[in-house]
């Protein structure tokens, strides 16, 4: 059984999505406080976490943010929560969390639906380099 870090926020992402991988790389670059850990939803650890949280496969179209207190967020809400923890101008994106959720999730869903068409997908999940390996579960 995977032991989850008690002091880190966990981002579950689509490991075969090029847009998602780019987003993970972006988050790592702007996570100078070392707040986040990452796991592909398709990996053994990702599947275990999804099952443990009783989230299931229905949310694979969404990034998921899992907080140490057991709270989790999906779609645009997860994105805004992640952004507010990043350094620099990126944290300003979280201002959009005050927009109606139905609107921000509609934009999120549109991007999620088209992400493979626009940016493609991989045959395999992201394999982290040695320099960022410690960021992944």
mmCIF file of C-alpha atoms in Angstrom:
data_model
loop_
_atom_site.group_PDB
_atom_site.id
_atom_site.type_symbol
_atom_site.label_atom_id
_atom_site.label_comp_id
_atom_site.label_asym_id
_atom_site.label_seq_id
_atom_site.Cartn_x
_atom_site.Cartn_y
_atom_site.Cartn_z
ATOM 1 C CA UNK A 1 0.000 0.000 0.000
ATOM 2 C CA UNK A 2 1.341 3.377 -1.076
ATOM 3 C CA UNK A 3 2.151 5.759 1.769
ATOM 4 C CA UNK A 4 0.991 9.241 0.829
ATOM 5 C CA UNK A 5 3.130 12.188 1.904
ATOM 6 C CA UNK A 6 1.451 14.027 4.772
ATOM 7 C CA UNK A 7 2.983 17.408 3.971
ATOM 8 C CA UNK A 8 2.533 17.571 0.174
ATOM 9 C CA UNK A 9 -0.382 18.231 -2.142
ATOM 10 C CA UNK A 10 -0.764 15.531 -4.774
ATOM 11 C CA UNK A 11 -1.658 16.262 -8.381
ATOM 12 C CA UNK A 12 -3.124 13.335 -10.305
ATOM 13 C CA UNK A 13 -2.784 13.945 -14.043
ATOM 14 C CA UNK A 14 -3.348 12.180 -17.360
ATOM 15 C CA UNK A 15 0.049 10.589 -17.956
ATOM 16 C CA UNK A 16 -0.361 10.127 -21.726
ATOM 17 C CA UNK A 17 -1.577 13.667 -22.459
ATOM 18 C CA UNK A 18 1.003 16.040 -23.949
ATOM 19 C CA UNK A 19 -0.824 19.102 -22.571
ATOM 20 C CA UNK A 20 -0.936 17.538 -19.108
ATOM 21 C CA UNK A 21 2.772 16.687 -19.201
ATOM 22 C CA UNK A 22 3.586 20.258 -20.222
ATOM 23 C CA UNK A 23 1.407 21.497 -17.367
ATOM 24 C CA UNK A 24 3.242 19.255 -14.895
ATOM 25 C CA UNK A 25 6.601 20.568 -16.133
ATOM 26 C CA UNK A 26 5.291 24.144 -15.785
ATOM 27 C CA UNK A 27 4.042 23.510 -12.248
ATOM 28 C CA UNK A 28 7.367 21.945 -11.226
ATOM 29 C CA UNK A 29 9.219 24.997 -12.554
ATOM 30 C CA UNK A 30 7.003 27.393 -10.547
ATOM 31 C CA UNK A 31 6.689 25.247 -7.410
ATOM 32 C CA UNK A 32 9.721 26.762 -5.704
ATOM 33 C CA UNK A 33 8.264 26.012 -2.252
ATOM 34 C CA UNK A 34 8.153 22.268 -3.100
ATOM 35 C CA UNK A 35 4.443 21.950 -2.308
ATOM 36 C CA UNK A 36 3.377 19.379 -4.919
ATOM 37 C CA UNK A 37 3.915 15.741 -5.757
ATOM 38 C CA UNK A 38 2.676 14.183 -8.976
ATOM 39 C CA UNK A 39 1.250 10.859 -10.036
ATOM 40 C CA UNK A 40 -0.147 9.716 -13.357
ATOM 41 C CA UNK A 41 -3.743 8.537 -13.090
ATOM 42 C CA UNK A 42 -2.868 5.534 -15.258
ATOM 43 C CA UNK A 43 0.048 4.374 -13.077
ATOM 44 C CA UNK A 44 -0.293 1.721 -10.362
ATOM 45 C CA UNK A 45 0.091 4.399 -7.683
ATOM 46 C CA UNK A 46 -2.423 6.657 -9.432
ATOM 47 C CA UNK A 47 -4.992 3.875 -9.695
ATOM 48 C CA UNK A 48 -4.445 3.003 -6.017
ATOM 49 C CA UNK A 49 -4.969 6.624 -4.952
ATOM 50 C CA UNK A 50 -8.101 6.967 -7.107
ATOM 51 C CA UNK A 51 -9.511 3.787 -5.573
ATOM 52 C CA UNK A 52 -8.565 4.840 -2.043
ATOM 53 C CA UNK A 53 -10.363 8.152 -2.527
ATOM 54 C CA UNK A 54 -13.329 6.394 -4.173
ATOM 55 C CA UNK A 55 -12.932 8.687 -7.174
ATOM 56 C CA UNK A 56 -12.887 5.995 -9.861
ATOM 57 C CA UNK A 57 -12.197 6.299 -13.572
ATOM 58 C CA UNK A 58 -15.000 8.764 -14.309
ATOM 59 C CA UNK A 59 -12.710 11.720 -13.553
ATOM 60 C CA UNK A 60 -9.858 10.818 -15.881
ATOM 61 C CA UNK A 61 -10.796 13.816 -18.019
ATOM 62 C CA UNK A 62 -9.825 16.023 -15.079
ATOM 63 C CA UNK A 63 -6.731 16.973 -13.211
ATOM 64 C CA UNK A 64 -7.236 16.134 -9.549
ATOM 65 C CA UNK A 65 -5.650 17.935 -6.623
ATOM 66 C CA UNK A 66 -5.544 15.952 -3.381
ATOM 67 C CA UNK A 67 -4.748 17.908 -0.215
ATOM 68 C CA UNK A 68 -3.130 16.369 2.900
ATOM 69 C CA UNK A 69 -6.339 16.937 4.887
ATOM 70 C CA UNK A 70 -8.219 14.574 2.538
ATOM 71 C CA UNK A 71 -9.950 17.250 0.453
ATOM 72 C CA UNK A 72 -9.784 16.894 -3.307
ATOM 73 C CA UNK A 73 -10.621 19.196 -6.205
ATOM 74 C CA UNK A 74 -11.379 18.613 -9.887
ATOM 75 C CA UNK A 75 -11.234 20.541 -13.152
ATOM 76 C CA UNK A 76 -10.976 24.340 -13.001
ATOM 77 C CA UNK A 77 -11.198 24.411 -9.208
ATOM 78 C CA UNK A 78 -8.119 22.163 -9.011
ATOM 79 C CA UNK A 79 -6.332 24.406 -11.499
ATOM 80 C CA UNK A 80 -7.063 27.542 -9.493
ATOM 81 C CA UNK A 81 -5.995 25.890 -6.215
ATOM 82 C CA UNK A 82 -2.740 24.788 -7.841
ATOM 83 C CA UNK A 83 -2.105 28.231 -9.339
ATOM 84 C CA UNK A 84 -2.541 30.043 -6.028
ATOM 85 C CA UNK A 85 0.319 27.964 -4.591
ATOM 86 C CA UNK A 86 2.773 28.783 -7.388
ATOM 87 C CA UNK A 87 5.287 31.596 -7.482
ATOM 88 C CA UNK A 88 5.227 34.696 -9.615
ATOM 89 C CA UNK A 89 2.572 35.920 -11.987
ATOM 90 C CA UNK A 90 1.133 32.405 -12.303
ATOM 91 C CA UNK A 91 -0.594 32.757 -8.951
ATOM 92 C CA UNK A 92 -2.682 35.575 -10.450
ATOM 93 C CA UNK A 93 -4.575 32.969 -12.489
ATOM 94 C CA UNK A 94 -6.285 31.980 -9.259
ATOM 95 C CA UNK A 95 -8.205 35.278 -9.403
ATOM 96 C CA UNK A 96 -10.422 33.550 -11.988
ATOM 97 C CA UNK A 97 -11.770 31.293 -9.223
ATOM 98 C CA UNK A 98 -14.301 34.043 -8.538
ATOM 99 C CA UNK A 99 -15.909 33.463 -11.937
ATOM 100 C CA UNK A 100 -18.935 31.143 -11.946
ATOM 101 C CA UNK A 101 -17.869 27.495 -11.691
ATOM 102 C CA UNK A 102 -20.204 26.437 -14.501
ATOM 103 C CA UNK A 103 -18.332 28.850 -16.784
ATOM 104 C CA UNK A 104 -14.784 27.928 -15.744
ATOM 105 C CA UNK A 105 -15.601 24.203 -15.873
ATOM 106 C CA UNK A 106 -17.142 24.652 -19.335
ATOM 107 C CA UNK A 107 -13.845 26.131 -20.565
ATOM 108 C CA UNK A 108 -11.942 23.348 -18.784
ATOM 109 C CA UNK A 109 -14.179 20.671 -20.357
ATOM 110 C CA UNK A 110 -13.730 22.171 -23.833
ATOM 111 C CA UNK A 111 -9.940 22.068 -23.481
ATOM 112 C CA UNK A 112 -10.018 18.565 -21.946
ATOM 113 C CA UNK A 113 -12.215 17.267 -24.760
ATOM 114 C CA UNK A 114 -9.872 18.605 -27.459
ATOM 115 C CA UNK A 115 -6.450 18.195 -25.832
ATOM 116 C CA UNK A 116 -5.490 15.012 -27.709
ATOM 117 C CA UNK A 117 -6.650 16.471 -31.020
ATOM 118 C CA UNK A 118 -4.711 19.692 -30.502
ATOM 119 C CA UNK A 119 -1.513 18.412 -28.864
ATOM 120 C CA UNK A 120 -1.599 14.637 -29.227
ATOM 121 C CA UNK A 121 -0.938 11.917 -26.735
ATOM 122 C CA UNK A 122 1.857 9.525 -25.852
ATOM 123 C CA UNK A 123 2.038 5.754 -25.952
ATOM 124 C CA UNK A 124 3.371 5.689 -22.371
ATOM 125 C CA UNK A 125 3.167 7.772 -19.219
ATOM 126 C CA UNK A 126 5.744 10.431 -18.468
ATOM 127 C CA UNK A 127 9.040 9.043 -17.193
ATOM 128 C CA UNK A 128 10.604 11.672 -14.942
ATOM 129 C CA UNK A 129 14.244 12.609 -15.309
ATOM 130 C CA UNK A 130 16.639 12.122 -12.390
ATOM 131 C CA UNK A 131 16.465 15.831 -11.556
ATOM 132 C CA UNK A 132 12.688 15.704 -10.881
ATOM 133 C CA UNK A 133 12.200 12.041 -9.935
ATOM 134 C CA UNK A 134 11.616 12.938 -6.272
ATOM 135 C CA UNK A 135 8.521 14.942 -7.298
ATOM 136 C CA UNK A 136 6.662 11.797 -8.442
ATOM 137 C CA UNK A 137 4.957 9.055 -6.447
#
